[in-house]
Amino acid sequence: MLKTEPLDVQRIRADFPILRREVHGKRLVYLDNAATTQKPQVVIDALVDYYSRYNSNIHRSVHTLGEEATAAYEAARGKVAKFVGAPAKGLVLLRGTTEATNLIRFAWGEENVRKGDTLVTTLMEHHSNIVPWQLLANKKGAALKFVGLNKDGTLDMGQYEELLKESPKLVAVTHCSNVLGTINDVAQICTKARRAGATTVVDGAQSVPHMPVNVESIGCDFYAFSGHKMLGPTGIGALAGKKELLESMEPFHGGGEMIKEVFLDHSTWNDVPYKFEAGTVNIADAIGLGAAVDYLSAIGMDKVREHEVRLIEYALETLAKVKGFHPYGPTDPRKKGGVISFNLADVHPHDLATILDEEGIAIRSGHHCAQPLMRWLDVAAASRASFHVYNSYDDVDVLKAGLEKAGAIFKV
Ligand code: PLP
């Protein structure tokens, strides 16, 4: 069964050359999409086309290649911005979500956070949305506080309201958990944070690739995401920020391109977003990300989301029949992104992932860069199956058979 109602998975699979390969003599069943997604031929072609036809530095040269490369890079910025409902001038292209939160930590945090301030994040965050705030809080003598979770893996909104009474300087929250799959009501969270006077950061690493996102209607100050999780290349991502805020901030990195004028004793800064794009930027991969956005837009993000809701629903139902299967996070597929983290009785996730690999199945095992959440779940590690447009019910069936095989080996 390949066709989930909204997507023709057979046709989509043909666009991804890597899905033609075998692993240990078996069809590759790639279920590690929350870590990184595979790339369609159009993205690979965009990279090859740039390097073989118009490779050049941008914003500097007046020759034809330079102008073509500049136009393609800026066109990619425009596509990525439109994809998330942000103005192109408010979209910084950088390495990804982690670089984006670190940019905020330095370029916003150094000026705006003082001793005694409170910063708020949550227990379900990826380390990328914890460690930069920890570094900032420790340096400034501020307190970093965490919104806890309800039993079902949703945020404890009552506790959030309590923390807002401390008038935090910053609220940093994920749109979708990379472990639990919980989709947070970030529009509501940001509205409440704004009323309390906080600057808001939303981690969109697991949402932009999987569902329609509009940063304007979310109303956050900053929204960060990574290209490699949305069918684009590695090493490229974006930070959408409120333009006035970006304009008021100090630069992150100093060097070429981010300046207007340089004197011996001081410099003046280029306009936003260039102020935050120091040095030679990742031109090829930005153009590749533009191609990924075109590909996803042609499918339609509404359809991508509907496809994943059906897959999650089918997977939760199907895998529940496997003895010892224990999933984490919300069980309503409409409240969950495209990830299912689980344990199989007390089989170690690394052992499980190794056995599944022999069946051609790629899943992630470990702490998922969310150690505070793992402690809250009271497990050292978990396995995670995560989906994208080329997965279908047959992949879930193969996973079920793999889990049953592992269960038999470990006498679950
Ligand atoms: N935030 C979440 C929720 C993630 O899942 C990830 C990656 O797994 C990141 C942040 C970090 O993304 P990157 O490594 O692309 O910077």
CSV table of C-alpha atoms and ligand atoms in Angstrom, one decimal:
chain,number,residue,atom,x,y,z
A,1,MET,CA,0.0,0.0,0.0
A,2,LEU,CA,1.9,3.1,-1.2
A,3,LYS,CA,-0.7,5.8,-1.8
A,4,THR,CA,-1.7,7.7,1.3
A,5,GLU,CA,-4.7,9.7,0.1
A,6,PRO,CA,-2.9,13.0,-0.4
A,7,LEU,CA,0.4,11.9,-1.9
A,8,ASP,CA,1.5,9.5,-4.7
A,9,VAL,CA,4.5,8.1,-2.8
A,10,GLN,CA,5.5,5.8,-5.7
A,11,ARG,CA,6.0,8.9,-7.9
A,12,ILE,CA,7.7,10.9,-5.2
A,13,ARG,CA,10.2,8.0,-4.4
A,14,ALA,CA,11.3,8.1,-8.1
A,15,ASP,CA,12.6,11.6,-7.5
A,16,PHE,CA,15.1,10.5,-4.8
A,17,PRO,CA,18.0,8.6,-6.2
A,18,ILE,CA,19.2,7.3,-2.8
A,19,LEU,CA,16.0,5.4,-2.4
A,20,ARG,CA,17.1,3.1,-5.3
A,21,ARG,CA,20.0,1.7,-3.2
A,22,GLU,CA,19.9,-1.3,-1.1
A,23,VAL,CA,21.3,-1.8,2.4
A,24,HIS,CA,22.5,-5.3,3.4
A,25,GLY,CA,20.7,-6.5,0.3
A,26,LYS,CA,17.3,-5.0,1.3
A,27,ARG,CA,15.4,-2.1,0.1
A,28,LEU,CA,16.4,1.1,2.0
A,29,VAL,CA,13.6,2.0,4.4
A,30,TYR,CA,14.7,5.4,5.5
A,31,LEU,CA,13.0,6.4,8.8
A,32,ASP,CA,15.6,8.9,10.2
A,33,ASN,CA,14.1,12.0,8.7
A,34,ALA,CA,14.1,14.0,11.9
A,35,ALA,CA,17.9,13.8,11.8
A,36,THR,CA,18.1,14.7,8.1
A,37,THR,CA,16.1,14.1,5.0
A,38,GLN,CA,17.1,12.7,1.7
A,39,LYS,CA,17.4,15.0,-1.3
A,40,PRO,CA,15.4,14.9,-4.5
A,41,GLN,CA,17.2,15.0,-7.9
A,42,VAL,CA,16.2,18.6,-8.5
A,43,VAL,CA,18.1,19.7,-5.4
A,44,ILE,CA,21.2,17.7,-6.4
A,45,ASP,CA,20.9,19.2,-9.9
A,46,ALA,CA,20.7,22.7,-8.5
A,47,LEU,CA,24.0,22.2,-6.8
A,48,VAL,CA,25.7,20.6,-9.9
A,49,ASP,CA,24.2,23.4,-12.1
A,50,TYR,CA,25.7,26.1,-9.9
A,51,TYR,CA,29.1,24.6,-9.7
A,52,SER,CA,29.2,23.6,-13.4
A,53,ARG,CA,27.7,26.8,-15.0
A,54,TYR,CA,27.9,29.9,-12.8
A,55,ASN,CA,30.1,29.3,-9.7
A,56,SER,CA,31.1,32.7,-8.5
A,57,ASN,CA,31.2,34.8,-5.4
A,58,ILE,CA,28.1,37.0,-4.8
A,59,HIS,CA,27.4,40.7,-4.1
A,60,ARG,CA,30.9,41.6,-5.3
A,61,SER,CA,31.6,41.0,-8.9
A,62,VAL,CA,30.1,42.7,-11.9
A,63,HIS,CA,30.9,39.9,-14.3
A,64,THR,CA,28.2,37.7,-15.7
A,65,LEU,CA,28.9,34.7,-13.4
A,66,GLY,CA,28.9,37.0,-10.3
A,67,GLU,CA,25.6,38.5,-11.3
A,68,GLU,CA,24.0,35.2,-12.1
A,69,ALA,CA,25.1,33.7,-8.7
A,70,THR,CA,23.9,36.8,-6.8
A,71,ALA,CA,20.5,36.6,-8.5
A,72,ALA,CA,20.2,32.9,-7.8
A,73,TYR,CA,21.2,33.3,-4.1
A,74,GLU,CA,18.8,36.2,-3.6
A,75,ALA,CA,16.0,34.4,-5.4
A,76,ALA,CA,16.6,31.5,-3.0
A,77,ARG,CA,16.3,33.9,0.0
A,78,GLY,CA,13.0,35.1,-1.5
A,79,LYS,CA,11.6,31.6,-1.9
A,80,VAL,CA,12.6,30.5,1.6
A,81,ALA,CA,11.2,33.7,3.1
A,82,LYS,CA,7.9,33.3,1.2
A,83,PHE,CA,7.7,29.6,2.3
A,84,VAL,CA,7.5,30.7,6.0
A,85,GLY,CA,5.5,33.9,5.4
A,86,ALA,CA,8.5,36.2,6.2
A,87,PRO,CA,9.7,39.3,4.3
A,88,ALA,CA,13.0,38.5,2.4
A,89,LYS,CA,14.7,41.4,4.1
A,90,GLY,CA,14.0,39.8,7.5
A,91,LEU,CA,15.5,36.4,6.6
A,92,VAL,CA,19.1,35.7,7.4
A,93,LEU,CA,20.6,32.7,5.6
A,94,LEU,CA,23.0,30.8,7.9
A,95,ARG,CA,24.1,27.2,8.7
A,96,GLY,CA,20.9,26.1,10.4
A,97,THR,CA,18.9,26.2,13.6
A,98,THR,CA,21.9,25.8,15.9
A,99,GLU,CA,23.7,28.7,14.3
A,100,ALA,CA,20.5,30.8,14.5
A,101,THR,CA,20.0,30.3,18.3
A,102,ASN,CA,23.7,31.1,18.8
A,103,LEU,CA,23.3,34.2,16.7
A,104,ILE,CA,20.5,35.4,19.0
A,105,ARG,CA,22.5,34.4,22.1
A,106,PHE,CA,25.3,36.8,21.0
A,107,ALA,CA,23.8,39.5,18.8
A,108,TRP,CA,20.6,39.9,20.9
A,109,GLY,CA,21.6,38.4,24.3
A,110,GLU,CA,24.8,40.4,25.0
A,111,GLU,CA,23.0,43.7,24.8
A,112,ASN,CA,19.6,42.7,26.3
A,113,VAL,CA,20.2,40.3,29.2
A,114,ARG,CA,21.3,41.5,32.6
A,115,LYS,CA,22.1,40.1,36.0
A,116,GLY,CA,19.0,38.9,37.7
A,117,ASP,CA,17.0,38.5,34.5
A,118,THR,CA,14.9,35.3,33.8
A,119,LEU,CA,15.1,33.3,30.6
A,120,VAL,CA,12.5,30.7,29.9
A,121,THR,CA,12.7,27.6,27.7
A,122,THR,CA,11.1,24.1,28.1
A,123,LEU,CA,11.9,20.6,29.1
A,124,MET,CA,11.2,19.2,25.6
A,125,GLU,CA,13.9,21.3,23.8
A,126,HIS,CA,16.7,20.1,21.6
A,127,HIS,CA,20.1,21.0,23.1
A,128,SER,CA,20.3,23.8,20.4
A,129,ASN,CA,17.5,25.6,22.2
A,130,ILE,CA,18.9,25.0,25.7
A,131,VAL,CA,22.7,25.3,25.6
A,132,PRO,CA,23.0,28.8,24.1
A,133,TRP,CA,20.6,30.2,26.8
A,134,GLN,CA,22.5,28.3,29.5
A,135,LEU,CA,25.8,30.0,28.2
A,136,LEU,CA,24.1,33.3,28.1
A,137,ALA,CA,22.4,33.0,31.6
A,138,ASN,CA,25.7,31.8,33.2
A,139,LYS,CA,27.7,34.6,31.6
A,140,LYS,CA,25.2,37.3,32.6
A,141,GLY,CA,24.1,36.0,36.0
A,142,ALA,CA,20.6,35.4,34.7
A,143,ALA,CA,18.3,32.5,35.6
A,144,LEU,CA,17.3,29.9,33.0
A,145,LYS,CA,14.0,28.3,33.9
A,146,PHE,CA,12.2,25.4,32.3
A,147,VAL,CA,8.5,24.9,31.5
A,148,GLY,CA,7.7,21.3,32.6
A,149,LEU,CA,5.5,18.8,30.8
A,150,ASN,CA,2.2,17.1,31.4
A,151,LYS,CA,2.1,13.2,31.5
A,152,ASP,CA,1.0,13.2,27.8
A,153,GLY,CA,4.1,15.1,26.7
A,154,THR,CA,2.4,18.5,26.2
A,155,LEU,CA,3.7,21.7,27.9
A,156,ASP,CA,2.4,22.5,31.3
A,157,MET,CA,0.8,25.8,30.4
A,158,GLY,CA,-0.2,26.6,34.0
A,159,GLN,CA,3.5,26.5,34.9
A,160,TYR,CA,4.3,28.7,31.9
A,161,GLU,CA,1.8,31.3,33.1
A,162,GLU,CA,3.5,31.3,36.5
A,163,LEU,CA,6.9,31.8,34.9
A,164,LEU,CA,5.6,34.7,32.9
A,165,LYS,CA,4.8,36.5,36.1
A,166,GLU,CA,8.6,36.8,36.5
A,167,SER,CA,8.6,39.0,33.4
A,168,PRO,CA,11.2,36.9,31.6
A,169,LYS,CA,13.5,38.6,29.0
A,170,LEU,CA,13.3,35.6,26.6
A,171,VAL,CA,10.9,32.8,25.9
A,172,ALA,CA,12.5,30.1,23.6
A,173,VAL,CA,10.3,27.2,22.6
A,174,THR,CA,10.2,24.5,20.0
A,175,HIS,CA,7.3,24.4,17.5
A,176,CYS,CA,7.5,20.6,17.3
A,177,SER,CA,9.4,18.3,19.6
A,178,ASN,CA,12.0,16.1,17.8
A,179,VAL,CA,11.4,13.3,20.4
A,180,LEU,CA,7.8,13.4,21.5
A,181,GLY,CA,6.4,14.9,18.3
A,182,THR,CA,4.3,17.3,20.4
A,183,ILE,CA,3.1,20.3,18.3
A,184,ASN,CA,3.1,23.4,20.6
A,185,ASP,CA,0.6,26.2,20.1
A,186,VAL,CA,3.4,28.6,19.5
A,187,ALA,CA,1.1,31.5,18.5
A,188,GLN,CA,-0.6,31.3,21.9
A,189,ILE,CA,2.8,30.9,23.7
A,190,CYS,CA,4.2,34.0,21.8
A,191,THR,CA,1.1,36.1,22.5
A,192,LYS,CA,1.4,35.5,26.2
A,193,ALA,CA,5.1,36.0,26.2
A,194,ARG,CA,4.7,39.3,24.3
A,195,ARG,CA,2.2,40.5,26.9
A,196,ALA,CA,4.8,39.7,29.6
A,197,GLY,CA,7.4,41.7,27.7
A,198,ALA,CA,9.5,38.8,26.6
A,199,THR,CA,11.4,38.4,23.3
A,200,THR,CA,10.3,35.1,21.6
A,201,VAL,CA,12.4,32.5,19.8
A,202,VAL,CA,10.7,29.6,18.0
A,203,ASP,CA,12.7,26.5,17.0
A,204,GLY,CA,11.1,25.4,13.7
A,205,ALA,CA,13.6,22.6,12.9
A,206,GLN,CA,10.9,19.9,13.0
A,207,SER,CA,7.9,22.0,11.9
A,208,VAL,CA,8.9,23.9,8.7
A,209,PRO,CA,9.8,20.6,6.9
A,210,HIS,CA,6.5,19.0,7.8
A,211,MET,CA,3.6,21.5,8.0
A,212,PRO,CA,2.5,24.9,6.7
A,213,VAL,CA,4.2,27.6,8.8
A,214,ASN,CA,3.6,31.3,8.8
A,215,VAL,CA,5.8,33.3,11.1
A,216,GLU,CA,3.7,36.5,10.8
A,217,SER,CA,0.6,34.7,12.1
A,218,ILE,CA,2.7,33.0,14.9
A,219,GLY,CA,3.8,36.5,15.9
A,220,CYS,CA,7.3,35.5,17.2
A,221,ASP,CA,10.3,37.7,17.2
A,222,PHE,CA,12.6,35.0,15.8
A,223,TYR,CA,11.9,31.7,14.0
A,224,ALA,CA,14.8,29.3,13.2
A,225,PHE,CA,15.0,26.3,10.9
A,226,SER,CA,17.4,24.0,9.0
A,227,GLY,CA,17.5,23.2,5.3
A,228,HIS,CA,18.8,19.7,5.5
A,229,LYS,CA,15.6,18.5,7.4
A,230,MET,CA,13.4,19.8,4.6
A,231,LEU,CA,14.9,18.0,1.6
A,232,GLY,CA,17.6,20.7,1.2
A,233,PRO,CA,21.4,20.5,1.5
A,234,THR,CA,23.3,20.4,4.8
A,235,GLY,CA,25.1,23.6,6.0
A,236,ILE,CA,22.2,26.0,5.2
A,237,GLY,CA,19.2,27.2,7.1
A,238,ALA,CA,17.5,30.4,8.1
A,239,LEU,CA,16.6,32.8,10.8
A,240,ALA,CA,13.5,34.8,10.2
A,241,GLY,CA,13.5,37.8,12.5
A,242,LYS,CA,11.4,41.0,13.0
A,243,LYS,CA,13.3,43.5,10.9
A,244,GLU,CA,13.3,46.3,13.5
A,245,LEU,CA,14.7,43.9,16.0
A,246,LEU,CA,17.4,42.6,13.7
A,247,GLU,CA,18.3,46.2,12.9
A,248,SER,CA,18.7,47.1,16.5
A,249,MET,CA,21.1,44.2,17.2
A,250,GLU,CA,24.8,44.1,17.0
A,251,PRO,CA,26.4,41.9,14.3
A,252,PHE,CA,27.2,38.2,15.1
A,253,HIS,CA,30.3,37.7,13.0
A,254,GLY,CA,32.6,40.4,11.8
A,255,GLY,CA,34.3,40.4,8.4
A,256,GLY,CA,33.5,40.9,4.7
A,257,GLU,CA,30.0,41.7,3.3
A,258,MET,CA,28.5,42.6,6.7
A,259,ILE,CA,30.0,46.1,6.7
A,260,LYS,CA,29.1,49.4,5.1
A,261,GLU,CA,32.4,51.2,5.9
A,262,VAL,CA,35.5,50.2,7.7
A,263,PHE,CA,37.8,52.7,9.4
A,264,LEU,CA,40.9,52.0,11.5
A,265,ASP,CA,39.0,52.5,14.7
A,266,HIS,CA,35.4,51.5,13.9
A,267,SER,CA,33.1,50.2,11.2
A,268,THR,CA,29.5,50.7,10.2
A,269,TRP,CA,27.2,47.9,9.4
A,270,ASN,CA,25.4,46.7,6.2
A,271,ASP,CA,21.7,46.6,6.1
A,272,VAL,CA,19.7,43.6,7.4
A,273,PRO,CA,19.9,40.7,6.6
A,274,TYR,CA,23.5,41.2,5.1
A,275,LYS,CA,24.7,42.5,8.5
A,276,PHE,CA,24.4,38.9,9.7
A,277,GLU,CA,26.0,37.2,6.7
A,278,ALA,CA,29.7,37.8,7.2
A,279,GLY,CA,32.2,36.4,4.8
A,280,THR,CA,31.6,34.3,1.7
A,281,VAL,CA,28.2,32.7,2.4
A,282,ASN,CA,27.1,29.2,1.5
A,283,ILE,CA,25.9,30.1,-2.0
A,284,ALA,CA,25.5,26.6,-3.5
A,285,ASP,CA,23.5,25.2,-0.6
A,286,ALA,CA,21.3,28.3,-0.4
A,287,ILE,CA,20.4,27.8,-4.1
A,288,GLY,CA,19.8,24.1,-3.3
A,289,LEU,CA,17.5,25.0,-0.4
A,290,GLY,CA,15.6,27.2,-2.9
A,291,ALA,CA,15.1,24.1,-5.1
A,292,ALA,CA,13.9,22.1,-2.1
A,293,VAL,CA,11.4,24.8,-1.3
A,294,ASP,CA,10.1,24.7,-4.9
A,295,TYR,CA,9.8,20.9,-4.7
A,296,LEU,CA,7.9,21.0,-1.4
A,297,SER,CA,5.7,23.9,-2.6
A,298,ALA,CA,4.8,22.0,-5.7
A,299,ILE,CA,3.5,19.1,-3.5
A,300,GLY,CA,1.9,21.5,-1.1
A,301,MET,CA,2.6,21.6,2.6
A,302,ASP,CA,-1.1,21.0,3.5
A,303,LYS,CA,-0.7,17.7,1.7
A,304,VAL,CA,2.6,16.9,3.3
A,305,ARG,CA,1.1,17.4,6.7
A,306,GLU,CA,-2.0,15.3,5.9
A,307,HIS,CA,0.2,12.5,4.5
A,308,GLU,CA,2.2,12.4,7.8
A,309,VAL,CA,-0.9,12.5,10.0
A,310,ARG,CA,-2.2,9.4,8.2
A,311,LEU,CA,1.2,7.7,8.4
A,312,ILE,CA,1.5,8.4,12.1
A,313,GLU,CA,-2.0,7.2,12.7
A,314,TYR,CA,-1.3,4.0,10.8
A,315,ALA,CA,2.1,3.5,12.5
A,316,LEU,CA,0.8,4.0,16.1
A,317,GLU,CA,-2.0,1.5,15.4
A,318,THR,CA,0.3,-1.0,13.6
A,319,LEU,CA,3.2,-0.9,16.0
A,320,ALA,CA,1.0,-1.1,19.0
A,321,LYS,CA,0.5,-4.8,18.0
A,322,VAL,CA,4.3,-5.4,18.5
A,323,LYS,CA,4.9,-7.0,21.9
A,324,GLY,CA,6.9,-4.6,24.2
A,325,PHE,CA,6.3,-1.5,22.0
A,326,HIS,CA,6.2,1.6,24.2
A,327,PRO,CA,5.8,4.9,22.4
A,328,TYR,CA,6.3,8.4,24.0
A,329,GLY,CA,4.4,11.6,23.5
A,330,PRO,CA,0.9,12.5,22.3
A,331,THR,CA,-1.1,9.7,20.7
A,332,ASP,CA,-3.4,11.9,18.7
A,333,PRO,CA,-1.8,12.1,15.3
A,334,ARG,CA,-3.3,15.6,14.8
A,335,LYS,CA,-1.3,16.8,17.8
A,336,LYS,CA,1.9,15.2,16.7
A,337,GLY,CA,4.5,15.8,14.1
A,338,GLY,CA,6.1,13.1,11.9
A,339,VAL,CA,8.1,11.4,14.6
A,340,ILE,CA,7.4,8.4,16.9
A,341,SER,CA,10.0,7.7,19.7
A,342,PHE,CA,9.7,4.5,21.5
A,343,ASN,CA,11.4,1.7,23.3
A,344,LEU,CA,10.9,-2.0,22.7
A,345,ALA,CA,10.7,-3.5,26.2
A,346,ASP,CA,14.2,-3.2,27.7
A,347,VAL,CA,16.1,-3.8,24.4
A,348,HIS,CA,18.8,-1.2,24.1
A,349,PRO,CA,17.9,1.2,21.3
A,350,HIS,CA,21.4,0.9,19.8
A,351,ASP,CA,21.0,-2.9,19.6
A,352,LEU,CA,17.6,-2.4,18.1
A,353,ALA,CA,18.9,0.0,15.5
A,354,THR,CA,21.7,-2.4,14.6
A,355,ILE,CA,19.2,-5.3,14.0
A,356,LEU,CA,16.9,-3.0,12.0
A,357,ASP,CA,19.8,-1.8,9.9
A,358,GLU,CA,20.4,-5.4,8.8
A,359,GLU,CA,16.9,-5.3,7.4
A,360,GLY,CA,17.7,-2.1,5.5
A,361,ILE,CA,15.8,0.1,8.0
A,362,ALA,CA,17.4,3.3,9.2
A,363,ILE,CA,16.1,4.7,12.5
A,364,ARG,CA,17.7,6.9,15.1
A,365,SER,CA,18.7,5.6,18.5
A,366,GLY,CA,20.1,7.5,21.5
A,367,HIS,CA,19.3,10.6,23.5
A,368,HIS,CA,18.2,12.7,20.4
A,369,CYS,CA,20.1,15.8,21.7
A,370,ALA,CA,17.4,16.1,24.3
A,371,GLN,CA,19.0,14.8,27.5
A,372,PRO,CA,16.8,16.8,30.0
A,373,LEU,CA,13.8,15.3,28.2
A,374,MET,CA,15.3,11.8,28.4
A,375,ARG,CA,15.7,12.2,32.2
A,376,TRP,CA,12.1,13.4,32.4
A,377,LEU,CA,11.0,10.2,30.5
A,378,ASP,CA,13.3,8.3,32.8
A,379,VAL,CA,15.1,6.5,30.1
A,380,ALA,CA,18.8,6.7,29.0
A,381,ALA,CA,17.9,6.4,25.3
A,382,ALA,CA,15.0,5.8,22.9
A,383,SER,CA,14.5,4.7,19.3
A,384,ARG,CA,12.9,7.0,16.9
A,385,ALA,CA,11.2,6.5,13.5
A,386,SER,CA,10.5,9.7,11.6
A,387,PHE,CA,8.7,10.2,8.3
A,388,HIS,CA,8.7,12.4,5.2
A,389,VAL,CA,7.1,12.5,1.8
A,390,TYR,CA,8.7,9.3,0.4
A,391,ASN,CA,7.5,7.1,3.3
A,392,SER,CA,4.4,5.1,3.2
A,393,TYR,CA,2.4,2.4,4.9
A,394,ASP,CA,4.7,-0.3,3.5
A,395,ASP,CA,7.7,1.2,5.4
A,396,VAL,CA,5.7,0.9,8.6
A,397,ASP,CA,4.9,-2.7,7.8
A,398,VAL,CA,8.7,-3.4,7.2
A,399,LEU,CA,9.4,-1.6,10.5
A,400,LYS,CA,6.9,-3.8,12.3
A,401,ALA,CA,8.4,-6.9,10.9
A,402,GLY,CA,11.9,-5.7,12.0
A,403,LEU,CA,10.7,-5.0,15.5
A,404,GLU,CA,9.1,-8.4,15.7
A,405,LYS,CA,12.4,-10.0,14.6
A,406,ALA,CA,14.3,-8.0,17.2
A,407,GLY,CA,11.7,-8.9,19.8
A,408,ALA,CA,12.2,-12.6,19.0
A,409,ILE,CA,16.0,-12.3,19.2
A,410,PHE,CA,15.9,-10.5,22.6
A,411,LYS,CA,13.0,-12.8,23.9
A,412,VAL,CA,10.7,-9.8,24.6
B,1,PLP,N1,16.0,21.8,17.1
B,1,PLP,C1,15.4,20.6,16.8
B,1,PLP,C2,14.0,20.4,17.3
B,1,PLP,C3,16.0,19.6,16.1
B,1,PLP,O1,15.4,18.5,15.9
B,1,PLP,C4,17.3,19.8,15.6
B,1,PLP,C5,18.1,18.8,14.9
B,1,PLP,O2,17.9,17.6,15.2
B,1,PLP,C6,17.9,21.1,15.9
B,1,PLP,C7,17.2,22.0,16.6
B,1,PLP,C8,19.3,21.4,15.4
B,1,PLP,O3,19.3,21.5,14.0
B,1,PLP,P1,20.7,21.7,13.3
B,1,PLP,O4,21.6,20.6,13.8
B,1,PLP,O5,20.4,21.6,11.8
B,1,PLP,O6,21.3,23.0,13.6
